[in-house]
XYZ file of C-alpha atoms in Angstrom:
771
model
C -37.416 4.915 -16.551
C -39.536 3.088 -19.122
C -38.049 0.405 -21.346
C -39.678 -1.229 -24.376
C -40.519 -4.910 -23.918
C -42.037 -5.756 -27.234
C -45.612 -6.051 -25.958
C -45.425 -2.962 -23.829
C -43.299 -0.753 -21.534
C -41.609 -2.034 -18.383
C -41.130 0.353 -15.456
C -37.994 -0.124 -13.359
C -40.150 0.071 -10.231
C -42.233 -2.855 -11.539
C -39.033 -4.845 -12.026
C -37.961 -4.141 -8.453
C -41.362 -5.257 -7.184
C -40.952 -8.795 -8.472
C -39.430 -8.804 -11.933
C -35.876 -9.649 -10.842
C -34.928 -13.312 -11.138
C -31.725 -15.321 -10.669
C -29.838 -17.781 -12.813
C -27.123 -19.952 -11.337
C -23.655 -20.839 -12.593
C -21.849 -23.879 -11.110
C -18.617 -23.637 -9.140
C -16.610 -26.854 -9.331
C -14.000 -28.465 -7.081
C -11.154 -28.974 -9.565
C -9.749 -32.009 -7.744
C -12.954 -34.036 -7.405
C -14.851 -32.617 -10.383
C -17.917 -32.117 -8.178
C -20.067 -29.023 -8.115
C -19.790 -27.536 -4.613
C -21.475 -24.151 -5.090
C -23.485 -21.942 -7.428
C -23.127 -18.225 -8.053
C -26.432 -16.356 -8.312
C -26.526 -13.933 -11.269
C -29.307 -11.362 -11.635
C -31.572 -11.045 -14.667
C -34.503 -8.760 -15.443
C -37.797 -9.720 -17.142
C -37.310 -12.080 -20.091
C -37.336 -10.405 -23.478
C -36.954 -6.870 -22.126
C -33.923 -4.645 -22.374
C -33.598 -4.858 -18.586
C -33.031 -8.604 -18.858
C -29.339 -7.858 -19.307
C -27.702 -7.159 -15.917
C -25.567 -4.283 -17.216
C -28.683 -2.456 -18.450
C -30.570 -3.302 -15.260
C -27.915 -1.924 -12.926
C -27.227 1.130 -15.098
C -30.926 2.034 -14.986
C -31.067 1.564 -11.210
C -28.021 3.744 -10.671
C -29.377 6.464 -12.933
C -32.596 6.645 -10.876
C -30.927 6.281 -7.473
C -32.468 2.843 -6.903
C -29.269 0.805 -6.689
C -29.812 -0.209 -3.056
C -33.340 -1.380 -3.841
C -32.135 -3.357 -6.855
C -29.289 -4.913 -4.866
C -31.745 -6.056 -2.192
C -34.116 -7.410 -4.870
C -31.266 -9.339 -6.502
C -30.252 -10.972 -3.233
C -33.856 -11.808 -2.358
C -34.291 -13.367 -5.808
C -31.054 -15.318 -5.291
C -32.282 -16.761 -1.978
C -35.767 -17.570 -3.219
C -34.404 -19.115 -6.407
C -31.941 -21.233 -4.436
C -34.758 -22.512 -2.210
C -36.986 -23.289 -5.200
C -34.176 -25.143 -6.969
C -33.071 -26.926 -3.761
C -29.532 -25.503 -3.910
C -29.139 -26.319 -0.217
C -26.467 -27.984 1.904
C -24.025 -29.427 1.149
C -24.073 -26.877 -1.690
C -23.129 -23.230 -1.082
C -24.686 -20.152 -2.688
C -22.422 -17.254 -3.791
C -24.285 -13.926 -3.712
C -22.953 -10.546 -4.883
C -23.353 -7.426 -2.752
C -22.723 -4.193 -4.610
C -19.974 -2.012 -3.071
C -22.067 1.179 -3.067
C -24.770 -0.235 -0.796
C -22.840 -2.553 1.500
C -23.561 -0.908 4.812
C -27.260 -0.469 4.038
C -27.764 -4.108 3.041
C -30.927 -5.319 4.837
C -29.382 -8.459 6.297
C -32.273 -8.962 8.694
C -34.644 -9.489 5.746
C -32.261 -11.975 4.193
C -31.889 -13.857 7.463
C -35.660 -14.161 7.694
C -35.740 -15.715 4.215
C -32.918 -18.083 5.115
C -34.682 -19.071 8.358
C -37.715 -20.306 6.388
C -35.584 -22.648 4.285
C -36.499 -26.337 4.559
C -32.821 -27.162 4.927
C -29.509 -25.418 5.421
C -28.917 -22.519 3.049
C -25.159 -21.946 3.062
C -24.082 -18.526 1.787
C -20.873 -16.816 0.693
C -21.146 -13.059 0.162
C -19.018 -11.692 -2.705
C -17.529 -8.215 -2.288
C -14.785 -6.191 -3.965
C -11.941 -4.089 -2.610
C -13.503 -0.972 -4.206
C -15.894 -0.704 -1.265
C -13.079 -0.721 1.283
C -11.328 2.149 -0.474
C -14.481 4.287 -0.240
C -16.161 3.086 2.968
C -13.623 1.090 5.008
C -15.389 1.286 8.378
C -18.747 0.246 6.928
C -17.302 -2.640 4.937
C -15.324 -4.038 7.861
C -18.419 -3.798 10.045
C -20.514 -5.540 7.378
C -17.938 -8.312 7.037
C -18.105 -8.896 10.788
C -21.921 -8.975 10.654
C -21.769 -11.526 7.856
C -19.389 -13.709 9.854
C -21.575 -13.473 12.966
C -24.416 -15.214 11.129
C -22.122 -17.963 9.899
C -21.756 -16.911 6.260
C -18.521 -16.788 4.323
C -16.769 -13.976 2.444
C -15.357 -14.047 -1.086
C -13.130 -11.304 -2.492
C -14.114 -10.824 -6.130
C -12.080 -9.696 -9.170
C -8.684 -10.117 -7.473
C -6.027 -8.942 -9.901
C -8.175 -6.361 -11.646
C -6.814 -3.700 -9.293
C -3.694 -3.579 -7.108
C -5.894 -2.558 -4.166
C -7.325 -6.069 -4.054
C -3.872 -7.329 -3.067
C -3.441 -4.603 -0.456
C -6.838 -5.119 1.177
C -6.956 -8.908 0.972
C -5.610 -9.564 4.523
C -7.874 -6.848 5.957
C -11.051 -8.382 4.541
C -9.885 -11.907 5.481
C -11.848 -13.596 2.659
C -12.551 -17.322 2.769
C -12.485 -17.497 -1.035
C -10.275 -15.453 -3.372
C -11.814 -15.148 -6.859
C -9.209 -14.516 -9.537
C -10.180 -12.054 -12.230
C -10.896 -13.953 -15.444
C -8.114 -12.114 -17.294
C -5.533 -13.950 -15.177
C -6.755 -17.235 -16.625
C -7.464 -16.154 -20.193
C -4.462 -13.946 -20.996
C -0.787 -14.687 -21.471
C 1.124 -14.852 -18.147
C 3.533 -12.023 -17.406
C 5.235 -10.191 -14.514
C 1.952 -8.628 -13.359
C 0.294 -12.054 -13.124
C 3.288 -13.386 -11.191
C 3.057 -10.534 -8.688
C -0.657 -11.126 -8.175
C -0.290 -14.872 -7.742
C 2.615 -14.520 -5.311
C 0.393 -12.361 -3.121
C -2.684 -14.589 -3.487
C -0.835 -17.819 -2.780
C 0.939 -16.295 0.218
C -2.411 -15.240 1.668
C -4.043 -18.600 0.875
C -1.160 -20.491 2.475
C -1.280 -18.466 5.689
C -5.075 -18.273 6.010
C -6.355 -21.496 4.469
C -8.469 -19.515 1.987
C -9.569 -21.202 -1.236
C -8.585 -19.801 -4.647
C -11.298 -19.756 -7.343
C -10.458 -19.173 -11.013
C -13.188 -17.472 -13.062
C -13.545 -17.466 -16.844
C -12.569 -21.103 -17.471
C -13.969 -21.678 -20.962
C -11.697 -24.433 -22.317
C -9.071 -26.968 -21.266
C -6.224 -24.462 -21.661
C -7.936 -22.076 -19.238
C -8.375 -25.001 -16.851
C -4.671 -25.857 -16.961
C -3.745 -22.219 -16.357
C -6.186 -21.945 -13.454
C -4.746 -25.014 -11.753
C -1.212 -23.714 -12.363
C -2.203 -20.470 -10.636
C -3.122 -22.444 -7.526
C -6.910 -22.516 -7.961
C -8.810 -25.315 -6.211
C -12.184 -24.100 -7.458
C -13.243 -23.230 -11.012
C -16.101 -21.369 -12.685
C -16.845 -20.732 -16.352
C -18.540 -21.991 -19.481
C -16.443 -25.180 -19.493
C -18.481 -26.319 -16.472
C -21.776 -24.740 -17.457
C -23.419 -21.474 -18.401
C -25.827 -19.697 -16.082
C -29.149 -21.522 -15.950
C -32.399 -21.335 -13.937
C -31.544 -24.497 -12.016
C -28.719 -26.873 -11.068
C -26.354 -28.487 -13.559
C -27.391 -32.172 -13.704
C -24.106 -33.408 -15.218
C -22.164 -32.987 -11.962
C -22.084 -34.892 -8.717
C -22.626 -32.710 -5.644
C -19.885 -32.085 -3.117
C -19.346 -29.876 -0.078
C -17.415 -26.595 0.018
C -15.396 -26.578 3.242
C -14.362 -23.060 4.244
C -11.618 -22.229 6.757
C -12.885 -21.352 10.246
C -13.220 -17.624 10.814
C -14.511 -15.565 13.712
C -15.936 -12.051 13.756
C -13.537 -9.645 15.461
C -14.719 -6.247 16.704
C -11.613 -4.080 16.610
C -13.392 -0.717 16.702
C -13.663 -0.865 20.508
C -9.933 -1.251 21.084
C -6.712 0.426 19.912
C -3.595 -0.790 18.105
C -1.385 -0.519 21.188
C -3.903 -2.572 23.191
C -3.463 -5.401 20.655
C 0.106 -6.009 21.811
C 0.557 -9.251 23.732
C 2.976 -10.333 26.440
C 5.511 -11.615 23.893
C 5.819 -8.178 22.284
C 8.817 -6.402 23.779
C 7.903 -2.932 25.074
C 10.544 -0.207 25.118
C 10.678 3.434 26.090
C 12.013 6.162 23.901
C 11.995 9.914 23.399
C 10.002 11.310 20.495
C 12.986 11.740 18.170
C 13.591 8.009 17.799
C 9.930 7.379 16.988
C 10.099 10.025 14.264
C 12.976 8.177 12.627
C 11.215 4.811 12.955
C 8.069 6.309 11.409
C 10.013 7.702 8.458
C 11.611 4.320 7.861
C 8.202 2.629 7.729
C 6.994 5.304 5.318
C 9.987 4.537 3.072
C 9.046 0.854 3.152
C 5.516 1.775 2.055
C 6.868 3.804 -0.880
C 8.949 0.789 -1.885
C 5.817 -1.399 -1.883
C 3.962 1.128 -4.056
C 0.328 0.657 -5.000
C -0.001 -2.643 -3.100
C 0.619 -0.926 0.271
C -1.897 0.187 2.897
C -0.689 2.841 5.355
C -2.595 3.777 8.515
C -1.274 6.311 11.037
C -2.319 8.236 14.127
C -1.024 11.644 15.159
C -2.732 12.220 18.535
C -3.579 15.849 17.709
C -3.776 17.864 14.498
C -0.790 20.006 15.532
C 1.514 16.988 15.125
C 0.547 16.685 11.450
C 3.135 19.291 10.476
C 3.833 20.710 6.995
C 6.853 18.395 6.728
C 4.635 15.438 7.612
C 2.023 16.576 5.091
C 4.702 16.648 2.371
C 5.711 13.048 3.152
C 2.112 11.868 3.215
C 1.413 13.591 -0.079
C 4.051 11.305 -1.584
C 2.443 8.300 0.106
C -0.990 9.189 -1.288
C 0.413 9.500 -4.798
C 2.486 6.317 -4.751
C 0.701 3.784 -2.507
C -2.670 2.059 -2.579
C -4.471 3.531 0.439
C -3.429 5.964 3.193
C -5.342 7.186 6.232
C -4.373 9.458 9.129
C -6.310 9.913 12.370
C -6.006 12.494 15.122
C -7.976 14.828 17.329
C -8.819 17.917 15.285
C -7.703 16.402 11.967
C -10.215 16.905 9.133
C -11.714 14.012 7.225
C -9.248 14.684 4.396
C -6.129 16.426 5.804
C -4.621 16.657 2.314
C -6.180 15.591 -1.013
C -6.514 11.823 -1.174
C -5.547 11.212 2.464
C -8.440 9.538 4.267
C -9.150 9.972 7.947
C -11.367 11.215 10.708
C -11.056 13.320 13.804
C -10.670 11.382 17.036
C -12.836 12.101 20.037
C -10.962 13.047 23.185
C -12.046 9.793 24.875
C -11.062 7.531 21.963
C -8.454 4.978 23.059
C -6.428 5.777 19.932
C -6.171 9.430 21.009
C -3.139 8.759 23.250
C -1.223 6.679 20.691
C 1.373 7.169 18.016
C 0.783 4.387 15.471
C 2.224 3.801 12.004
C 1.044 0.642 10.236
C 2.319 -0.522 6.820
C 0.786 -3.583 5.198
C 1.527 -5.168 1.843
C 1.193 -8.619 0.293
C 4.660 -9.689 1.469
C 5.516 -7.068 4.097
C 3.946 -6.053 7.381
C 5.245 -3.741 10.095
C 3.741 -1.555 12.785
C 5.111 1.007 15.196
C 2.653 1.065 18.084
C 3.399 3.608 20.813
C 1.603 5.041 23.832
C 2.204 8.531 25.201
C 3.477 8.379 28.795
C 2.106 11.840 29.543
C 5.301 13.858 29.949
C 4.674 17.554 30.522
C 8.035 18.816 29.284
C 9.006 20.089 25.822
C 7.375 18.246 22.940
C 10.660 16.942 21.531
C 11.497 15.313 24.875
C 8.173 13.544 25.396
C 8.591 9.854 26.181
C 6.614 6.978 24.681
C 6.298 3.309 25.465
C 6.422 1.440 22.159
C 6.833 -1.801 20.258
C 8.022 -2.291 16.699
C 6.458 -5.494 15.402
C 6.600 -7.384 12.136
C 4.141 -10.028 13.310
C 1.628 -10.128 10.465
C -1.459 -11.007 12.521
C -0.854 -8.075 14.879
C -0.150 -5.668 11.999
C -3.325 -6.727 10.173
C -5.444 -6.280 13.313
C -3.859 -2.863 13.942
C -4.682 -1.772 10.379
C -8.280 -3.019 10.710
C -8.538 -1.209 14.042
C -7.616 2.130 12.457
C -9.569 1.662 9.209
C -12.685 0.910 11.238
C -12.647 4.592 12.270
C -12.233 6.155 8.810
C -15.254 8.149 7.656
C -16.792 7.223 4.279
C -15.865 9.055 1.130
C -18.698 10.614 -0.807
C -20.344 7.947 -2.907
C -18.740 7.591 -6.329
C -20.455 5.493 -9.002
C -18.583 2.216 -9.286
C -19.093 -0.277 -12.130
C -20.914 -3.236 -10.637
C -19.718 -6.773 -10.823
C -22.788 -7.623 -12.877
C -22.022 -4.869 -15.368
C -18.401 -5.918 -15.705
C -19.233 -9.570 -16.260
C -22.424 -9.109 -18.293
C -20.824 -9.899 -21.625
C -19.219 -13.072 -20.241
C -21.848 -14.437 -17.871
C -24.997 -13.655 -19.894
C -26.453 -16.358 -22.140
C -26.337 -15.710 -25.850
C -30.121 -15.858 -25.908
C -30.650 -13.219 -23.213
C -29.145 -10.230 -24.952
C -32.485 -8.645 -25.750
C -33.604 -7.371 -29.175
C -30.963 -7.669 -31.859
C -29.007 -4.612 -32.858
C -25.924 -4.029 -34.924
C -22.539 -4.081 -33.141
C -21.801 -0.817 -31.417
C -25.193 0.677 -32.218
C -26.480 3.203 -29.668
C -30.285 3.299 -29.584
C -31.526 6.894 -29.511
C -34.016 9.207 -31.208
C -33.047 11.603 -34.034
C -33.485 14.514 -31.645
C -31.307 12.798 -29.087
C -28.648 12.087 -31.696
C -28.547 15.737 -32.733
C -28.283 16.760 -29.100
C -25.405 14.313 -28.610
C -23.491 15.761 -31.556
C -24.005 19.320 -30.299
C -22.768 18.291 -26.834
C -19.623 16.686 -28.231
C -18.945 19.706 -30.404
C -19.414 22.113 -27.486
C -17.280 20.297 -24.902
C -13.837 21.717 -24.187
C -12.432 18.196 -23.766
C -11.050 16.444 -26.798
C -13.165 13.402 -27.671
C -12.086 10.666 -30.073
C -13.412 7.242 -31.067
C -11.106 4.513 -32.404
C -12.403 1.493 -34.329
C -10.820 -1.579 -32.716
C -12.045 -3.958 -35.450
C -9.990 -2.344 -38.229
C -6.249 -2.718 -38.795
C -4.141 -0.250 -36.805
C -7.247 0.850 -34.848
C -7.834 4.194 -36.656
C -9.800 7.168 -35.382
C -13.315 7.327 -36.795
C -14.457 10.391 -34.845
C -12.811 13.488 -33.382
C -14.437 16.686 -32.162
C -13.283 20.279 -32.628
C -11.675 20.395 -29.168
C -9.384 17.525 -30.161
C -8.467 19.405 -33.349
C -7.247 22.302 -31.197
C -5.393 19.969 -28.819
C -3.625 18.051 -31.586
C -3.000 21.056 -33.830
C -4.209 19.037 -36.855
C -7.491 19.418 -38.735
C -10.144 16.808 -38.006
C -10.183 15.593 -41.625
C -6.431 14.912 -41.395
C -6.833 13.071 -38.083
C -9.505 10.579 -39.110
C -8.133 7.275 -40.314
C -4.916 7.618 -38.305
C -3.855 5.877 -35.089
C -3.490 8.192 -32.095
C 0.220 7.408 -31.823
C 0.925 10.372 -34.135
C 0.670 12.525 -30.987
C 3.693 10.802 -29.441
C 7.351 11.722 -29.759
C 10.803 10.505 -28.799
C 10.467 11.913 -25.287
C 7.088 10.286 -24.642
C 7.397 7.863 -21.721
C 7.470 4.333 -23.236
C 6.331 2.881 -19.897
C 3.092 4.864 -20.022
C 2.581 3.865 -23.664
C 3.049 0.202 -22.698
C 0.476 0.619 -19.907
C -2.049 2.050 -22.381
C -1.473 -0.800 -24.805
C -1.800 -3.387 -22.033
C -5.117 -1.876 -20.927
C -6.419 -1.890 -24.507
C -5.353 -5.509 -25.025
C -7.213 -6.399 -21.806
C -10.271 -4.368 -22.790
C -9.931 -2.218 -19.657
C -10.412 1.447 -18.857
C -7.278 3.561 -18.492
C -6.555 6.920 -16.910
C -3.262 8.748 -16.942
C -1.118 11.577 -18.238
C 1.112 11.363 -21.300
C 3.483 13.782 -22.998
C 2.153 14.529 -26.514
C 3.189 16.889 -29.300
C 1.016 19.459 -31.069
C 0.882 20.324 -34.782
C 3.684 20.478 -37.324
C 5.887 22.343 -34.833
C 5.664 19.329 -32.456
C 5.263 21.574 -29.426
C 5.133 19.386 -26.306
C 2.023 19.353 -24.090
C 0.747 17.114 -21.308
C -2.386 15.164 -22.159
C -4.648 13.848 -19.386
C -6.375 10.864 -21.005
C -9.356 8.699 -20.098
C -9.948 5.657 -22.289
C -13.067 3.480 -22.100
C -13.968 0.386 -24.157
C -17.292 -0.045 -25.977
C -18.433 -3.677 -26.026
C -20.629 -5.397 -28.566
C -23.374 -7.910 -27.806
C -20.790 -10.713 -28.065
C -18.637 -9.128 -25.383
C -15.841 -8.110 -27.744
C -14.402 -4.587 -27.791
C -15.716 -2.669 -30.774
C -14.402 0.823 -30.116
C -12.412 2.863 -27.626
C -13.601 6.313 -26.605
C -10.895 8.745 -25.540
C -11.439 11.940 -23.542
C -8.407 14.263 -23.448
C -7.475 17.508 -21.731
C -4.430 19.755 -21.827
C -3.021 19.793 -18.287
C 0.395 21.202 -19.149
C 0.105 24.092 -16.691
C -0.862 21.727 -13.869
C 1.918 19.236 -14.611
C 4.533 21.973 -14.824
C 3.276 23.480 -11.560
C 3.405 20.046 -9.907
C 6.917 19.469 -11.159
C 8.013 22.879 -9.941
C 6.448 22.099 -6.573
C 8.169 18.715 -6.457
C 11.481 20.324 -7.344
C 11.006 22.863 -4.572
C 9.933 20.096 -2.216
C 13.057 18.073 -3.085
C 15.171 21.192 -2.563
C 13.560 21.810 0.807
C 14.022 18.167 1.749
C 17.686 18.343 0.733
C 18.143 21.482 2.820
C 16.545 19.780 5.821
C 18.812 16.778 5.358
C 21.797 19.086 5.047
C 20.818 20.884 8.250
C 20.449 17.528 9.981
C 23.864 16.458 8.724
C 25.426 19.658 9.987
C 23.662 19.297 13.306
C 24.525 15.628 13.863
C 27.671 14.914 11.794
C 31.311 15.789 12.184
C 32.135 17.699 8.961
C 35.737 16.446 8.744
C 35.407 12.686 9.289
C 31.731 12.192 8.478
C 31.250 10.443 11.819
C 28.423 11.146 14.231
C 29.034 14.032 16.587
C 28.500 13.985 20.330
C 24.874 15.139 20.049
C 23.812 12.303 17.751
C 25.834 9.698 19.659
C 24.223 10.781 22.921
C 20.741 10.186 21.432
C 21.727 6.751 20.174
C 23.375 5.771 23.431
C 20.369 6.891 25.485
C 18.137 4.723 23.264
C 20.564 1.807 23.718
C 20.453 2.345 27.495
C 16.642 2.131 27.437
C 16.859 -1.113 25.518
C 19.536 -2.458 27.832
C 17.428 -1.804 30.927
C 14.487 -3.665 29.366
C 16.570 -6.601 28.090
C 19.028 -6.872 30.987
C 22.029 -6.002 28.821
C 25.077 -3.819 29.538
C 26.456 -0.847 27.570
C 30.061 0.325 27.404
C 31.443 3.720 26.332
C 35.061 4.066 25.184
C 36.779 7.477 25.321
C 39.787 7.494 22.945
C 42.330 10.344 22.949
C 45.231 10.425 20.464
C 48.728 10.726 22.015
C 51.207 12.861 20.064
C 48.661 14.412 17.731
C 49.656 18.000 18.687
C 53.240 17.253 17.663
C 52.015 16.114 14.218
C 50.117 19.379 13.789
C 53.117 21.441 14.903
C 55.582 19.609 12.660
C 53.529 18.966 9.522
C 50.697 21.486 9.690
C 46.947 21.270 10.259
C 46.206 19.918 6.747
C 48.265 16.812 7.456
C 46.644 16.584 10.885
C 43.213 16.588 9.269
C 44.263 13.836 6.844
C 45.492 11.804 9.798
C 42.180 12.187 11.638
C 40.222 11.029 8.566
C 42.502 8.008 8.121
C 42.306 7.048 11.805
C 38.513 7.455 11.847
C 38.331 4.939 8.998
C 40.669 2.530 10.822
C 38.694 2.721 14.055
C 35.459 2.055 12.162
C 37.036 -1.087 10.689
C 38.353 -2.225 14.081
C 35.026 -2.165 15.955
C 31.958 -4.345 15.557
C 29.278 -3.613 12.986
C 26.736 -2.873 15.727
C 29.029 -0.493 17.628
C 28.626 3.285 17.408
C 31.492 5.657 16.584
C 31.637 9.433 16.977
C 34.204 12.217 16.977
C 33.941 14.226 20.156
C 36.148 17.021 18.852
C 39.852 17.687 18.255
C 41.676 14.381 18.570
C 39.046 12.662 20.744
C 36.766 9.815 19.648
C 33.917 7.946 21.373
C 32.910 4.330 20.778
C 29.671 2.938 22.237
C 29.170 -0.822 22.604
C 25.441 -1.652 23.006
C 23.746 -4.923 24.003
C 26.666 -6.517 25.877
C 26.331 -9.616 28.050
C 26.730 -8.320 31.645
C 28.894 -11.348 32.528
C 31.497 -10.578 29.853
C 30.875 -6.868 29.250
C 34.161 -5.601 30.714
C 36.181 -8.241 28.886
C 34.414 -7.418 25.601
C 34.990 -3.694 26.085
C 38.711 -4.191 26.764
C 39.011 -6.408 23.686
C 37.468 -3.692 21.475
C 39.624 -1.028 23.132
C 42.754 -3.066 22.413
C 41.684 -3.444 18.761
C 41.129 0.330 18.498
C 44.513 1.060 20.090
C 46.267 -1.364 17.723
C 44.589 0.274 14.729
C 45.636 3.770 15.836
C 49.316 3.102 16.621
C 50.146 1.682 13.177
C 51.987 4.371 11.148
C 49.922 6.199 8.560
C 51.371 7.034 5.133
C 50.321 10.578 4.222
C 51.725 11.605 0.860
C 54.997 9.719 1.324
C 55.383 10.757 4.968
C 54.866 8.202 7.702
C 53.100 9.646 10.726
C 52.516 7.743 13.966
C 50.534 8.538 17.106
C 49.388 6.576 20.127
C 46.040 6.164 21.878
C 44.853 6.403 25.480
C 41.432 4.828 26.095
C 39.125 4.960 29.089
C 36.081 2.713 29.580
C 32.742 3.498 31.224
C 30.448 0.517 31.837
C 26.827 0.061 32.975
C 25.675 -0.418 35.607
C 29.051 -0.165 37.365
C 29.759 3.432 36.370
C 26.228 4.795 35.904
C 23.070 4.437 33.826
C 23.117 7.616 31.713
C 25.273 8.849 28.869
C 26.659 11.691 30.996
C 27.724 9.353 33.805
C 29.420 6.926 31.415
C 31.202 9.754 29.598
C 32.510 11.192 32.873
C 33.922 7.860 34.056
C 35.421 7.026 30.664
C 36.999 10.501 30.519
C 38.567 10.062 33.947
C 39.955 6.645 33.084
C 41.300 7.942 29.764
C 43.317 10.595 31.618
C 44.533 7.937 34.033
C 45.725 5.885 31.058
C 47.409 8.947 29.530
C 49.220 9.701 32.811
C 50.344 6.079 32.902
C 51.717 6.375 29.380
C 53.654 9.544 30.284
C 55.072 7.857 33.362
C 56.077 4.889 31.247
C 58.112 7.166 29.036
C 60.469 7.698 31.999
C 60.898 3.959 32.572
C 62.928 1.368 30.773
C 61.550 0.098 27.461
C 59.318 -2.913 27.903
C 57.859 -1.688 31.201
C 55.042 0.371 29.599
C 51.547 -0.169 31.034
C 48.597 -0.862 28.722
C 47.024 2.415 27.462
C 43.523 1.239 28.471
C 41.872 1.943 31.821
């Protein structure tokens, strides 16, 4: 690429060979007022178009030289810092572009730093965008940076929800708030961001830095947001050397250590204080689903990382659930032997080698700004049916363990194909650049091109099948000043009738106001926006789904001049997706209905024997690990057959429903209740103290018996029955559900025989109906 420089052309390669220089903007400790650091900002040759960082990086990306430019920028930052004596106690903040993180030649930089006459303290600035695309590489780079004693800053926090999700994974020493948080009016979104940032800063000791402080109001807002460091024109614009008006102070970062988690596995991270349990596969499935529901509740601020051992365990039902996670959360990955790098669209992952330590694990990790949970399980190698396989597991909410488990899994995710990402320099060019470095003057919004190029541009816009519009943001009501023929067909209105109008004419009463508010918020913030909106076509107002991409056009002063909109009719896709979602919901409802029929008593709504047996077996596992006892109560109604014979089965059914409700109210909240069949009920009492277990069981049995014997009013008829209850108790009567049920059954019949014998005695001599 050749760019005019007044006196002659400048080749991008020449710039990379020594034409890149750095200017430095002060970072101030807000409490002491001292400058503690400088951020290095790249500039091209003075007076050339490449002097502006946005032009410089755009040219490098276009020619595939971004890595070379990034290295040149960092080398210029180091050399400039040495020349200007920006050494300890000062710290130098240096940007590393997300697209080239793993290829950053750190050895070259270390050699430069080693030649410094004093300590050159460095903080590397990165963004969460790199972790979304290349998580393993970024985590490895962060560890390399920490090994050499440098710090990490997470840049542009608040510009994207992913920054909140990935913040604990990157473990930054400094959190840089996006300048919009300081400069715009506070709202719910700002509150959500600051809750997450302050929670992380409080737990980690990280420092919060507010960017974009241009006046005293911005300073007050920054301090209110919890910032201890500030950066912006109020403290000084970028300059070739230090800011002489400030005293120098030291930036003290929290201690951090590099942690290599790629060589271990999530289950191996568990410590002695984590309680290990054993369980069949079915319980782990339910625990996994619950964690997935928590992730959906967190939404776009959640990171989900899972392992499936082998590809065969990633079933169609699992794929359907993970499709929802991909659509509604920030980042999702799934690992397993034989799994492809993208099992379903948007789901990141990798295949696991047979000797990978993660291969034998079942892990589900959910991490958000204010929530952390991990199910970490190890296959015990059972050879029986898959549904009966046993795992040793722990369910932990300990944040440090959950974060390490997530880092452990993300360190294995393969990189996504490189996608051009706007650089930090490009995004901040209009704010950070000096007024005198904007290059040759041009009118606002002017695009420099040749007449032939302009004609080619118009032909391209006319030929594209996407609707293209341009709105003038400087005029009242932001009217359209350009629309191509494709937009005329999409809108159903002639171009000449479209120009001069605001795009809201496409909306209708059934257009989602939430999406409209999101578009307006993005425009107010000068941000890009992508999404789908219901629009209406022509005089008939026929509805159609519009997939929209909006991008701002900035002037030399950094203000938004225009918005370009690119639009496509995706009605067929949206309707197909909705039909698929409807079918998916129907299938999910059918599965839930089948599960209800399989595990629920249809009359009373209580668990049936099959479901209770699963729950009791899980409680028995827990009891063995914790040293607890478990009791099982077998309750049989006395006189129920007589009620059926006298009043009919309908009344008998009403009685069973009423008694089921009474028994539920009589037992503890943690106890389990099921209908065994007919007039028989089971009550399981988990986690009992072995010293008082029998006494506790008899107390609950007496409460159940008292609840049953009270007359029940059924449509004006009082009906009364009795109850005989037998108790099975661990370890006295066995350690399995079958053994407890047998003993409780035997004792129930003993109690029933005692009641019958009592009927032949004098009143008042009846034995208790509990055995």
